[in-house]
mmCIF file with all atom_site columns, C-alpha atoms in Angstrom:
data_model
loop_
_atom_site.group_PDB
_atom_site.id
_atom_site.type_symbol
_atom_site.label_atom_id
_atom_site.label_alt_id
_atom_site.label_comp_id
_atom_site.label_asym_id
_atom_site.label_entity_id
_atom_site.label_seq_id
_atom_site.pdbx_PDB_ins_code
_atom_site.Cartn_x
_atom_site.Cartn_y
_atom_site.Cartn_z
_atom_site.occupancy
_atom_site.B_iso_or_equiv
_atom_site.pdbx_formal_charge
_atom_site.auth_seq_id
_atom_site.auth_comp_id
_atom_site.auth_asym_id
_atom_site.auth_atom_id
_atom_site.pdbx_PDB_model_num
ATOM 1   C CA . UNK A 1 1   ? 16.250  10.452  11.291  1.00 0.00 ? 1   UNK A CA 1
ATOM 2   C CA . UNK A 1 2   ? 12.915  13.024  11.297  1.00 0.00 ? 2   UNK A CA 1
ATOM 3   C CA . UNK A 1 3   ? 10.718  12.211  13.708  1.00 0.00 ? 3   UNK A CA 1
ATOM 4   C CA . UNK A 1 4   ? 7.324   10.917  12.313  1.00 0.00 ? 4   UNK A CA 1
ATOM 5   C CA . UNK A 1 5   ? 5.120   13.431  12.807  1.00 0.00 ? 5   UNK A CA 1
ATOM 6   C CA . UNK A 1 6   ? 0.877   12.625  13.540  1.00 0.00 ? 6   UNK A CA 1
ATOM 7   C CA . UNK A 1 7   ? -1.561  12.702  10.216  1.00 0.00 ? 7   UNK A CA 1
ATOM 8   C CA . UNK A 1 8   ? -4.578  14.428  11.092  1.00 0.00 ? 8   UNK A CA 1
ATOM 9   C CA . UNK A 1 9   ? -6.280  12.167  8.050   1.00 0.00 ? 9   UNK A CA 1
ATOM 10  C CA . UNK A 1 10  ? -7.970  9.345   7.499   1.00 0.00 ? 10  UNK A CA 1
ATOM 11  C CA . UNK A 1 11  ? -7.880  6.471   9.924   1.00 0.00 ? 11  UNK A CA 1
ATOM 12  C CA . UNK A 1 12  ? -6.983  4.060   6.770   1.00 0.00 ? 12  UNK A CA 1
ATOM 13  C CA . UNK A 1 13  ? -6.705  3.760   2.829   1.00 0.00 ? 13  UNK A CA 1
ATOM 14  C CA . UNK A 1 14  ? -6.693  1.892   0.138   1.00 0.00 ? 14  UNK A CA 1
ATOM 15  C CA . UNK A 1 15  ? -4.192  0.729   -1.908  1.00 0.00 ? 15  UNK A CA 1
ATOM 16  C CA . UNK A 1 16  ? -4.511  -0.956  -5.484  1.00 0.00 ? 16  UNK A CA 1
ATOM 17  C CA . UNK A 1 17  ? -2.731  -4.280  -6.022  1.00 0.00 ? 17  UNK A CA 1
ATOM 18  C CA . UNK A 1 18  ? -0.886  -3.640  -9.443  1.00 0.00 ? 18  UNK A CA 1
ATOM 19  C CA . UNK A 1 19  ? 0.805   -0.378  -7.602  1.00 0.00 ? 19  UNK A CA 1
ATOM 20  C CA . UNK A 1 20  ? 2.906   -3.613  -5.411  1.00 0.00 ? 20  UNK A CA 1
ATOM 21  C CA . UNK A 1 21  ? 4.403   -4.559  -8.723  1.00 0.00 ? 21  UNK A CA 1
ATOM 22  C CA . UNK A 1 22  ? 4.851   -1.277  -10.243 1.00 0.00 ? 22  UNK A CA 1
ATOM 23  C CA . UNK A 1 23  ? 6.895   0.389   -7.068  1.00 0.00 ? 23  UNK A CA 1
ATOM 24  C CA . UNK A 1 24  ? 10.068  -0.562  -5.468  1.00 0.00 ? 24  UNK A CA 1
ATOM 25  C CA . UNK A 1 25  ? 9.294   -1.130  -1.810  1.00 0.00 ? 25  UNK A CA 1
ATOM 26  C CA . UNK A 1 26  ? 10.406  1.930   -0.045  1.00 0.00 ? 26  UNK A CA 1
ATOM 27  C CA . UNK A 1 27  ? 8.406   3.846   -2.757  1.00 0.00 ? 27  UNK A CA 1
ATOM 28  C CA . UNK A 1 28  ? 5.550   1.598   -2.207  1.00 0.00 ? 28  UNK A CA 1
ATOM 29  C CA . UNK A 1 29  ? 5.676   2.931   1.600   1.00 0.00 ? 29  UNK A CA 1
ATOM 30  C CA . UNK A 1 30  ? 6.103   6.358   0.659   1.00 0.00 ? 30  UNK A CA 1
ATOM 31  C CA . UNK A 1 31  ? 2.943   6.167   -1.299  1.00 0.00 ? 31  UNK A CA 1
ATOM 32  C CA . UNK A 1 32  ? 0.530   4.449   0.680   1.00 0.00 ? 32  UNK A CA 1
ATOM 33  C CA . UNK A 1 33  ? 1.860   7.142   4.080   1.00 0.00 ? 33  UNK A CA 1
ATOM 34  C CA . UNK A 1 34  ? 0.986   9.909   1.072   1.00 0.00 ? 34  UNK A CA 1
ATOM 35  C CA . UNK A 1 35  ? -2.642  8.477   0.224   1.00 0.00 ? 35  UNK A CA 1
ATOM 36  C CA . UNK A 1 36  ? -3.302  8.608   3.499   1.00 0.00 ? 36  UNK A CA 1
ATOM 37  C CA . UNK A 1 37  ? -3.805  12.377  2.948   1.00 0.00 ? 37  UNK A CA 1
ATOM 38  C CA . UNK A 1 38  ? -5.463  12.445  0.194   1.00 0.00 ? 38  UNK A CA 1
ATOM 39  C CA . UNK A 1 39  ? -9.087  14.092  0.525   1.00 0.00 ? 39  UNK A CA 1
ATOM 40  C CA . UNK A 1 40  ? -12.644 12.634  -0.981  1.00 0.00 ? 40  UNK A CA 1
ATOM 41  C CA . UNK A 1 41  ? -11.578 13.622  -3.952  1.00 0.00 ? 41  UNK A CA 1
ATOM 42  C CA . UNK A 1 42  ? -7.860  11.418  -4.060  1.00 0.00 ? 42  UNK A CA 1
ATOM 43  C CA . UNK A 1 43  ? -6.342  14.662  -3.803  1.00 0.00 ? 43  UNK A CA 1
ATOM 44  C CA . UNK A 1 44  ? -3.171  15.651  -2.075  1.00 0.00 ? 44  UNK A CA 1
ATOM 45  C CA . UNK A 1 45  ? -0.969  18.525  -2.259  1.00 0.00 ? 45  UNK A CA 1
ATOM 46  C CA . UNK A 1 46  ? 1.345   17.317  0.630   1.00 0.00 ? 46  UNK A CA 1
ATOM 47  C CA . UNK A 1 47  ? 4.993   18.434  0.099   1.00 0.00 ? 47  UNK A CA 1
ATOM 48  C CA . UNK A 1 48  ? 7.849   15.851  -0.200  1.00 0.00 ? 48  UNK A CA 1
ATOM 49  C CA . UNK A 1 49  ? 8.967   17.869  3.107   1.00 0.00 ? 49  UNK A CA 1
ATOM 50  C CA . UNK A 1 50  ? 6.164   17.264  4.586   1.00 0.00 ? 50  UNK A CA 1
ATOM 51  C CA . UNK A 1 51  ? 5.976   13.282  3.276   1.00 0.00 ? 51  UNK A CA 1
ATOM 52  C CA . UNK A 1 52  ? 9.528   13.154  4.731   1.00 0.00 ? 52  UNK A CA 1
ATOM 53  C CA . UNK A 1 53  ? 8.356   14.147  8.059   1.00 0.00 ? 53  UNK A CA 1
ATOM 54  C CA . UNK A 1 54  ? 5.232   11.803  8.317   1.00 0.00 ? 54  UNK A CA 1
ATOM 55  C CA . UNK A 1 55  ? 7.593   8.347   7.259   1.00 0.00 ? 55  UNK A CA 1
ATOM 56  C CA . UNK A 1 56  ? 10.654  9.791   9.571   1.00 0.00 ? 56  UNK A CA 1
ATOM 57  C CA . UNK A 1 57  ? 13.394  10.116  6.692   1.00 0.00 ? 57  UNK A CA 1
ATOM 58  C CA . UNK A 1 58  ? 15.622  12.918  4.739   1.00 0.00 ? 58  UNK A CA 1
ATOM 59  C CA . UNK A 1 59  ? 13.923  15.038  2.319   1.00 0.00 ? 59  UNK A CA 1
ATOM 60  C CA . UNK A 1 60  ? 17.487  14.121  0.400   1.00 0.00 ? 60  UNK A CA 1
ATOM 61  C CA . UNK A 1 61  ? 16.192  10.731  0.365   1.00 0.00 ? 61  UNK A CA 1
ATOM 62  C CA . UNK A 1 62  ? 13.561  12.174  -2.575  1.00 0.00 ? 62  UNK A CA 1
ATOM 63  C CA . UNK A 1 63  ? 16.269  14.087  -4.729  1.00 0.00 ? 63  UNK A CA 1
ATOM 64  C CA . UNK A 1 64  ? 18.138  12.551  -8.035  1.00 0.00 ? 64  UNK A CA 1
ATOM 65  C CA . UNK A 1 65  ? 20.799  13.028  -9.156  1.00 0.00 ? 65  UNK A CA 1
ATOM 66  C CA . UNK A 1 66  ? 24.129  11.043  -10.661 1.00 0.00 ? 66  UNK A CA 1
ATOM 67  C CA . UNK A 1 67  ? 25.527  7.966   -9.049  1.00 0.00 ? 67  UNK A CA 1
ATOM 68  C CA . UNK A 1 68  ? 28.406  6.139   -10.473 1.00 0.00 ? 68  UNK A CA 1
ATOM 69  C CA . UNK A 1 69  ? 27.728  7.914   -13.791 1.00 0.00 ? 69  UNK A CA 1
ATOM 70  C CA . UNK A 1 70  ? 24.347  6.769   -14.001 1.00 0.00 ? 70  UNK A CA 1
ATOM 71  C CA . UNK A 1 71  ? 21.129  8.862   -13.740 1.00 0.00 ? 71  UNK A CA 1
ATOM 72  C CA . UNK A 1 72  ? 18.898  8.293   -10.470 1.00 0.00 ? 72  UNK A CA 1
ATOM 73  C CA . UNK A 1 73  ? 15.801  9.669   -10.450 1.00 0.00 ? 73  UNK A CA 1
ATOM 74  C CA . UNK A 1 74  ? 13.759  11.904  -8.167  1.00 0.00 ? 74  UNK A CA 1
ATOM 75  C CA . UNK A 1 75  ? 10.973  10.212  -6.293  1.00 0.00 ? 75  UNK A CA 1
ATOM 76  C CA . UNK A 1 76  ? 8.422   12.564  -8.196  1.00 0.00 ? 76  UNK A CA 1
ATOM 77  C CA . UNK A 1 77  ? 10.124  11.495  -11.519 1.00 0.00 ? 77  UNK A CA 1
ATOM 78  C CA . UNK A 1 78  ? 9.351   7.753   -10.216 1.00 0.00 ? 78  UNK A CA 1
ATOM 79  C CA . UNK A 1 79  ? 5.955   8.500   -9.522  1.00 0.00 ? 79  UNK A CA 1
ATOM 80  C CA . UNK A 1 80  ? 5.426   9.478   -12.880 1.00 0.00 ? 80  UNK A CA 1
ATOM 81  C CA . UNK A 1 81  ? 7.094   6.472   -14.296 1.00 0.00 ? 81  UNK A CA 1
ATOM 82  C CA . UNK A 1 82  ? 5.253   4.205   -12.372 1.00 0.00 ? 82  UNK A CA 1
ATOM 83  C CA . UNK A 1 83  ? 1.869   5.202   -13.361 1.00 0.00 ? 83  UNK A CA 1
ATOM 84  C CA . UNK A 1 84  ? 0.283   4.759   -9.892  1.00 0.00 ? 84  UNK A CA 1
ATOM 85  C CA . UNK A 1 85  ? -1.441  8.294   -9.485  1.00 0.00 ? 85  UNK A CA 1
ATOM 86  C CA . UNK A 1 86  ? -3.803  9.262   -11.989 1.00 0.00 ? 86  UNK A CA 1
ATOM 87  C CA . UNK A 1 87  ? -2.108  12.478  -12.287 1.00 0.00 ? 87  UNK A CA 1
ATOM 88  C CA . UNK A 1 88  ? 0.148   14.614  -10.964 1.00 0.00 ? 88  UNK A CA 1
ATOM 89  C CA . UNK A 1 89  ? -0.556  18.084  -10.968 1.00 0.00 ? 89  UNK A CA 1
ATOM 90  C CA . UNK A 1 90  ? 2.598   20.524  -11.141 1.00 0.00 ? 90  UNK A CA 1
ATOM 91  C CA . UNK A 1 91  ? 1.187   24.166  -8.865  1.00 0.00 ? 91  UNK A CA 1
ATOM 92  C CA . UNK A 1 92  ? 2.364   27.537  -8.584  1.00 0.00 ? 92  UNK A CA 1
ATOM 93  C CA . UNK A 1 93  ? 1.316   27.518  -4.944  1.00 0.00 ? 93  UNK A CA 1
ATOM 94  C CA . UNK A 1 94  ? -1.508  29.364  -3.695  1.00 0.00 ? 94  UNK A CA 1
ATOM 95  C CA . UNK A 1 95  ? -0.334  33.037  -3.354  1.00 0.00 ? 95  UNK A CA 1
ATOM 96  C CA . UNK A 1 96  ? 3.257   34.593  -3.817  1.00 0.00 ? 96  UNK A CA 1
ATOM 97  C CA . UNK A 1 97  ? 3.867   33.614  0.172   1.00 0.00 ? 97  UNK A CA 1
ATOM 98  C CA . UNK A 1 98  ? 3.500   29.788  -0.201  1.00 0.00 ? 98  UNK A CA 1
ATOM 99  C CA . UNK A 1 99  ? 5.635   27.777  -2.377  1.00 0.00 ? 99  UNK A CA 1
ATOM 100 C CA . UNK A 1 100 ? 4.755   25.754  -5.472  1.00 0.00 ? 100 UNK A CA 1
ATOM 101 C CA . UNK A 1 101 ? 3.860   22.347  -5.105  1.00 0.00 ? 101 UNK A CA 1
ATOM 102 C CA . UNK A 1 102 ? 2.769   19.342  -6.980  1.00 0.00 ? 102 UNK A CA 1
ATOM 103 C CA . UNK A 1 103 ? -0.917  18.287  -6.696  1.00 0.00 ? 103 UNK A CA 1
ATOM 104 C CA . UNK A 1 104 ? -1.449  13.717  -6.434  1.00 0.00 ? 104 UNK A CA 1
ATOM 105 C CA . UNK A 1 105 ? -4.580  12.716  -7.664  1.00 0.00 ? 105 UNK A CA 1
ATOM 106 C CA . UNK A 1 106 ? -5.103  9.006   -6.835  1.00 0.00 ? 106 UNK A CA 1
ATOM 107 C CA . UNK A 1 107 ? -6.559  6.121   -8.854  1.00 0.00 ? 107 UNK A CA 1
ATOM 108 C CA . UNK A 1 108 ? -9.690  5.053   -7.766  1.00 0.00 ? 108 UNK A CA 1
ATOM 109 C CA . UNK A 1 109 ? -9.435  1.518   -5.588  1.00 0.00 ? 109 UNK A CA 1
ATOM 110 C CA . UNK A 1 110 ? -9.496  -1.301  -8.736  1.00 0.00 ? 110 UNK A CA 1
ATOM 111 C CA . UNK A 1 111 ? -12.789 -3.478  -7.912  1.00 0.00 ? 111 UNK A CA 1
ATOM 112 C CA . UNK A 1 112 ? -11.887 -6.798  -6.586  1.00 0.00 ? 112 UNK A CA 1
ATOM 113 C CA . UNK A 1 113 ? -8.103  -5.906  -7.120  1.00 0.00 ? 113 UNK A CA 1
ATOM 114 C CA . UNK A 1 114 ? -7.257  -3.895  -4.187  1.00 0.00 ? 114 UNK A CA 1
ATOM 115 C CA . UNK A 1 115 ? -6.371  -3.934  -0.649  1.00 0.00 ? 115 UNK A CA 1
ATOM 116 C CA . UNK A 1 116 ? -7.099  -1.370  2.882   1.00 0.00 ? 116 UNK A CA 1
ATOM 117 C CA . UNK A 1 117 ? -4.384  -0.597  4.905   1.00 0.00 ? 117 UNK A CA 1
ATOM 118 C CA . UNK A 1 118 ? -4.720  1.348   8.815   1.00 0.00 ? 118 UNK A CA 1
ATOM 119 C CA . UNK A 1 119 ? -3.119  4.290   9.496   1.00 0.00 ? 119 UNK A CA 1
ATOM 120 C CA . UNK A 1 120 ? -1.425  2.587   12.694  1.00 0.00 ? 120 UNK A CA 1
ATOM 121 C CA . UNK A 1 121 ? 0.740   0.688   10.380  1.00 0.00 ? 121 UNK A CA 1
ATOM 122 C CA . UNK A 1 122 ? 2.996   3.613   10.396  1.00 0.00 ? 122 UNK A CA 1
ATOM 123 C CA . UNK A 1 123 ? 3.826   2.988   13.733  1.00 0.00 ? 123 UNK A CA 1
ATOM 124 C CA . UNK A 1 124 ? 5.112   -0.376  13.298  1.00 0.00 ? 124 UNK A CA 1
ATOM 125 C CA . UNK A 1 125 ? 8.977   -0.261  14.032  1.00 0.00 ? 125 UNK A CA 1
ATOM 126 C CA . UNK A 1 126 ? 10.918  -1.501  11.054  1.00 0.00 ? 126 UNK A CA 1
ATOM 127 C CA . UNK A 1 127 ? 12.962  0.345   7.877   1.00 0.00 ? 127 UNK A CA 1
ATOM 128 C CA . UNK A 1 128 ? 10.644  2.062   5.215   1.00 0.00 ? 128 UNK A CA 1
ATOM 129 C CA . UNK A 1 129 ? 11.869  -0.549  2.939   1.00 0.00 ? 129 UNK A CA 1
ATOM 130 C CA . UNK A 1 130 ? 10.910  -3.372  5.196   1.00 0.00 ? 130 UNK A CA 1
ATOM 131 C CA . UNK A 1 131 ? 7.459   -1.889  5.709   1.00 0.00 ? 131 UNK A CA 1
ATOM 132 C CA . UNK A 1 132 ? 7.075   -1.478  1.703   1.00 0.00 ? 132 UNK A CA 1
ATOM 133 C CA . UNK A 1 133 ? 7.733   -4.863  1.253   1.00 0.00 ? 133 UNK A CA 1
ATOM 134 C CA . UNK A 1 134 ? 4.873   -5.878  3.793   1.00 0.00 ? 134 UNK A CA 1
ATOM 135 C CA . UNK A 1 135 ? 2.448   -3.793  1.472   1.00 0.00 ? 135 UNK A CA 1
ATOM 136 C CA . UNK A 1 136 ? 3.456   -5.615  -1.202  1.00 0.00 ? 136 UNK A CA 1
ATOM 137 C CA . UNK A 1 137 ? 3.233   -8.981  0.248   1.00 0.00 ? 137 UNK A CA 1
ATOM 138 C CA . UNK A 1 138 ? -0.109  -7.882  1.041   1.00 0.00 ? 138 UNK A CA 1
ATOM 139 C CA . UNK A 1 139 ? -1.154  -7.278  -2.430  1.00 0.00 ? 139 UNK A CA 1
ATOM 140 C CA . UNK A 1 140 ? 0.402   -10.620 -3.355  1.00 0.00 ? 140 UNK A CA 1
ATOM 141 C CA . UNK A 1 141 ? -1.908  -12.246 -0.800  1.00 0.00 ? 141 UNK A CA 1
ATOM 142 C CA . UNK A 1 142 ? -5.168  -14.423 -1.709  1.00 0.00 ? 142 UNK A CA 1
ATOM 143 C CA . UNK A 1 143 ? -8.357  -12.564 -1.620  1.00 0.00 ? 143 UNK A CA 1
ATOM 144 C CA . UNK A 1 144 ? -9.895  -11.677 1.784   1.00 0.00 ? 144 UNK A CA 1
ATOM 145 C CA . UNK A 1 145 ? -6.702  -13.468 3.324   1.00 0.00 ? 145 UNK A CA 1
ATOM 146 C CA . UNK A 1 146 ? -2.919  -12.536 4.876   1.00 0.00 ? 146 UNK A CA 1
ATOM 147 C CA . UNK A 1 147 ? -2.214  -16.202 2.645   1.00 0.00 ? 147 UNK A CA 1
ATOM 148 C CA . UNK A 1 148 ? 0.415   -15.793 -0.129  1.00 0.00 ? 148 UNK A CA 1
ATOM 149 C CA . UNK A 1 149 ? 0.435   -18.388 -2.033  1.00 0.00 ? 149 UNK A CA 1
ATOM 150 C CA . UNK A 1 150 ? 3.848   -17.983 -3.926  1.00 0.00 ? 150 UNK A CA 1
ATOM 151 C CA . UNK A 1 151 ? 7.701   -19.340 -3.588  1.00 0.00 ? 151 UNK A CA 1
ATOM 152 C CA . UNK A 1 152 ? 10.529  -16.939 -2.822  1.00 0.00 ? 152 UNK A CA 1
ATOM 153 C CA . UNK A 1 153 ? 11.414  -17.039 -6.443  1.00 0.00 ? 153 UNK A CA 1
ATOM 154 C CA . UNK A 1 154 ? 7.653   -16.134 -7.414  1.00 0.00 ? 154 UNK A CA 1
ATOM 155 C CA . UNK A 1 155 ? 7.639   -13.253 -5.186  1.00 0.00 ? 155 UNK A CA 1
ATOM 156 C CA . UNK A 1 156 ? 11.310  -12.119 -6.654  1.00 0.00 ? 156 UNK A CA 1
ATOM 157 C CA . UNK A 1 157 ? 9.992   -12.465 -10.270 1.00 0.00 ? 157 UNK A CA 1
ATOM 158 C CA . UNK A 1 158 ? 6.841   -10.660 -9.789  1.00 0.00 ? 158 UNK A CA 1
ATOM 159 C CA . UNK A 1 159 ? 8.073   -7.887  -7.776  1.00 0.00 ? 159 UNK A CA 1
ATOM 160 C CA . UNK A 1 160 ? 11.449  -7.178  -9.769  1.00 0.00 ? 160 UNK A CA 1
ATOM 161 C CA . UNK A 1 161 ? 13.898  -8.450  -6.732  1.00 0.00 ? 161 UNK A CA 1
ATOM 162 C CA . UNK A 1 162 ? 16.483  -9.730  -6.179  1.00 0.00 ? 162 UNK A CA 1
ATOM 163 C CA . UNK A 1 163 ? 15.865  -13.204 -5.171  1.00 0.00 ? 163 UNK A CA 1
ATOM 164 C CA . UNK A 1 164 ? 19.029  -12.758 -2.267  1.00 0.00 ? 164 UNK A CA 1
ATOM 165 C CA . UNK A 1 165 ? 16.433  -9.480  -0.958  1.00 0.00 ? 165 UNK A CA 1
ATOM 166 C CA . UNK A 1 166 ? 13.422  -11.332 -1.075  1.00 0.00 ? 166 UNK A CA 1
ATOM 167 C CA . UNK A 1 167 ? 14.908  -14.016 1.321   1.00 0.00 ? 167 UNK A CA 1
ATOM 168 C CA . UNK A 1 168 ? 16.846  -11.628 3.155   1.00 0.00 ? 168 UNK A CA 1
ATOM 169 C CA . UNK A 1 169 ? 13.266  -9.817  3.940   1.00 0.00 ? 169 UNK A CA 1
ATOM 170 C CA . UNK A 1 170 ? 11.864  -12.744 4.943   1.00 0.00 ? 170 UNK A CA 1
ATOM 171 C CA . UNK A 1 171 ? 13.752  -14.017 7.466   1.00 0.00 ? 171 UNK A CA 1
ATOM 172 C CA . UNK A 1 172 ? 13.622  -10.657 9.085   1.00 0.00 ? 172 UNK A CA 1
ATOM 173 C CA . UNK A 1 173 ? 10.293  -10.496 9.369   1.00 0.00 ? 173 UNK A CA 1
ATOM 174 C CA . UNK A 1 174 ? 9.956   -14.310 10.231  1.00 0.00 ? 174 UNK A CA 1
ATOM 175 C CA . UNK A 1 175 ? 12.447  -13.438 12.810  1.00 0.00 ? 175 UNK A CA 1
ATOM 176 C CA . UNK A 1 176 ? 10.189  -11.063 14.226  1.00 0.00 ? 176 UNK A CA 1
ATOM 177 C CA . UNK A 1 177 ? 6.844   -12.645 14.235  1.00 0.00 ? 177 UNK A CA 1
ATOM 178 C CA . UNK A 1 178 ? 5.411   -10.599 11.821  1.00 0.00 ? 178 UNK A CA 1
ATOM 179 C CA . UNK A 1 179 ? 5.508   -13.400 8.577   1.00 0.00 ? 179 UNK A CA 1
ATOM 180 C CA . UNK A 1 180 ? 5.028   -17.084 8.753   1.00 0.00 ? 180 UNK A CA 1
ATOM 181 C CA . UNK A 1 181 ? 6.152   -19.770 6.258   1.00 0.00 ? 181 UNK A CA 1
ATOM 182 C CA . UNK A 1 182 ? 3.451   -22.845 5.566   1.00 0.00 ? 182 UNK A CA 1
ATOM 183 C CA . UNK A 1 183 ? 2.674   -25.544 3.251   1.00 0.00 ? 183 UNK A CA 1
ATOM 184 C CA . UNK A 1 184 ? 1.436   -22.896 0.254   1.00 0.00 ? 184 UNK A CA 1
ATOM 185 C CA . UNK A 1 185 ? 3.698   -20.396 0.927   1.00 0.00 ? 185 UNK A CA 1
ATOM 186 C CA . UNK A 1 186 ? 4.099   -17.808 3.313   1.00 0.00 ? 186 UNK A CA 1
ATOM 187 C CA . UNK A 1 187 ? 1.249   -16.123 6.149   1.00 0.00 ? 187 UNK A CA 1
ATOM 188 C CA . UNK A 1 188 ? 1.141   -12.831 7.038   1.00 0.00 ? 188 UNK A CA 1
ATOM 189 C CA . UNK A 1 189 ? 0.668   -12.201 11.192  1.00 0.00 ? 189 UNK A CA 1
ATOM 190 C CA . UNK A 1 190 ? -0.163  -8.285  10.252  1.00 0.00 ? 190 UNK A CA 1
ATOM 191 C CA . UNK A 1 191 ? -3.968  -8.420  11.233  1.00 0.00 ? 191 UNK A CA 1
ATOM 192 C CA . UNK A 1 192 ? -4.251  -5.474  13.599  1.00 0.00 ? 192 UNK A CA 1
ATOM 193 C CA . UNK A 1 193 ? -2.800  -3.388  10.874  1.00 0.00 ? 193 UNK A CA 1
ATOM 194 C CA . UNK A 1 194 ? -4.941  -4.551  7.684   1.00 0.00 ? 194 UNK A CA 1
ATOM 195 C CA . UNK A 1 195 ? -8.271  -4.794  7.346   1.00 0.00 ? 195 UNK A CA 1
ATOM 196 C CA . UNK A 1 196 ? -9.741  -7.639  5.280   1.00 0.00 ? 196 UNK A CA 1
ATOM 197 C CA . UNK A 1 197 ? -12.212 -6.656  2.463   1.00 0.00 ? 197 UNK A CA 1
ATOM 198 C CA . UNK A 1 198 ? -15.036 -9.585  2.627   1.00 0.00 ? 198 UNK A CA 1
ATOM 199 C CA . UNK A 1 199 ? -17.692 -7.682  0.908   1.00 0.00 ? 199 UNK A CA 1
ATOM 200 C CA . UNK A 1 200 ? -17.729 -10.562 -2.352  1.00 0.00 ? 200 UNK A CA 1
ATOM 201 C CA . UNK A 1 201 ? -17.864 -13.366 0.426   1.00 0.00 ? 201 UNK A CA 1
ATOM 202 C CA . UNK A 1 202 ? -21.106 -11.106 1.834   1.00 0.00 ? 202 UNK A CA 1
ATOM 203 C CA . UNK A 1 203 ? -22.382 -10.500 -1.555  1.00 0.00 ? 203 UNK A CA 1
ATOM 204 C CA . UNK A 1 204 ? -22.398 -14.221 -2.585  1.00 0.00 ? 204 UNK A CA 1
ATOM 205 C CA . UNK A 1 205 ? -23.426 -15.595 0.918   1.00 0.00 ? 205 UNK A CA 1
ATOM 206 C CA . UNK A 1 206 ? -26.558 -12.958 0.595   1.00 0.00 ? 206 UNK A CA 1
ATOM 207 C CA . UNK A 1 207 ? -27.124 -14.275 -3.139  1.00 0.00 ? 207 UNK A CA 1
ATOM 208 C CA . UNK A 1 208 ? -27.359 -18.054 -2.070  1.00 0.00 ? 208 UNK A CA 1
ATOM 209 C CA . UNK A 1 209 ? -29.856 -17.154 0.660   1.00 0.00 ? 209 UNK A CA 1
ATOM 210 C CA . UNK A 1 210 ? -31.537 -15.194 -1.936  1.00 0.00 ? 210 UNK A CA 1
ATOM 211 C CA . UNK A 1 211 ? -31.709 -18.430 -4.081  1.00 0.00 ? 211 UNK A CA 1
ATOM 212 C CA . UNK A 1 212 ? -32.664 -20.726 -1.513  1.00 0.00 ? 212 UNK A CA 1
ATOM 213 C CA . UNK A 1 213 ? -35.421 -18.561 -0.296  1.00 0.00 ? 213 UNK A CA 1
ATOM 214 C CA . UNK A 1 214 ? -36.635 -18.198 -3.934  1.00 0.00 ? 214 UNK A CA 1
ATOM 215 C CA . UNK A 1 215 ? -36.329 -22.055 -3.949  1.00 0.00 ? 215 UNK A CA 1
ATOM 216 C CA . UNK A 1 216 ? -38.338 -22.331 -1.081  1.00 0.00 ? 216 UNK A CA 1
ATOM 217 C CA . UNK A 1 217 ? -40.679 -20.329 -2.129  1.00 0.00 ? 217 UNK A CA 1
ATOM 218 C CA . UNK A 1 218 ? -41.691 -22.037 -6.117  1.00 0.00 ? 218 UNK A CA 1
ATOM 219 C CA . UNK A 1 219 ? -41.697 -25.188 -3.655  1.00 0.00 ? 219 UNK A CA 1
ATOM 220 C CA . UNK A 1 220 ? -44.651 -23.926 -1.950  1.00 0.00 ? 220 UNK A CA 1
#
């Protein structure tokens, strides 16, 4: 396996919540370590050699080809399927002594509908698909909480798994401390890797002091 190599990028990103549903979970991986060098403008160019590197797999492990008979596609050609990048841009490379390469222009983060993600969460030691599926579980999660409120089957049905997978994956990461089951469903111990977006609890804590103050003051 490639060693994963430092990003010199941002210290976290954002990921939208219908991109969980729309990925498998080692693509889901492979695109949140990829919008973490994206620019101010949600632009990348970084190679799949380069994307390869940063996650620690095979370049091979982007290529289609036949299996059994049946067509598998490329990870680009997924991309593109999915519908999670607002475009992507094929390039002819820069000058005739760099290669082409394909340009990723990101969504913008979905208001209300989206969650941020630290760069350290690379470092956590588990499988790319493993690691996928925690980014997914995250977008399944109540607002502003690590809380999914879902059964096993819920979570298979919603993310297009295998139900057999879906318990498989948990008890993994149960096993390791990193996912706890409770009384709604399932808790997420990830903390030090996510960060929580409370900006609507703000907003609406700021609005009912605004109310009460305008209260307060027609009272006087």
């Amino acid at each position: 396996m490639t060693s994963q190599k430092k990003l010199p990028f941002k210290d976290y990103t954002t990921v939208n919540c219908q991109d969980a549903i729309a990925l498998s979970s080692p693509d889901m991986y492979r695109y949140f370590v990829l919008s973490l060098t994206a620019d101010r403008q949600l632009k990348t160019d970084t190679t799949l050699k380069q994307l390869a590197d940063f996650t620690g797999e095979k370049e091979s492990a982007y290529k289609g080809g036949q299996t059994k008979g049946k067509k598998k596609l490329s990870l680009n050609e997924r991309f593109k399927a999915s519908g999670v990048f607002k475009e992507i841009i094929s390039s002819n490379g820069y000058s005739n002594y760099q290669p082409s390469r394909n340009i990723y222009v990101f969504k913008k983060a979905e208001k209300g509908n989206y969650r941020r993600v630290k760069k350290e969460f690379r470092d956590l030691s588990l499988p790319v698909k493993l690691k996928g599926y925690i980014l997914q579980l995250f977008c399944l999660a109540e607002p502003s909480s690590y809380l999914i409120t879902r059964t096993t089957n819920n979570i298979s049905r919603t993310l297009g798994m295998a139900n057999k997978t879906v318990k498989e994956y948990n008890e993994i990461l149960k096993d390791k401390g990193l996912l706890k089951e409770t009384k709604e469903g399932f808790e997420l111990k990830l903390d030090k890797y996510f960060i929580l977006d409370e900006a609507k609890y703000n907003k609406e804590k700021k609005s009912e002091e605004e109310d009460e103050w305008v209260d307060w003051m027609e009272a006087i």
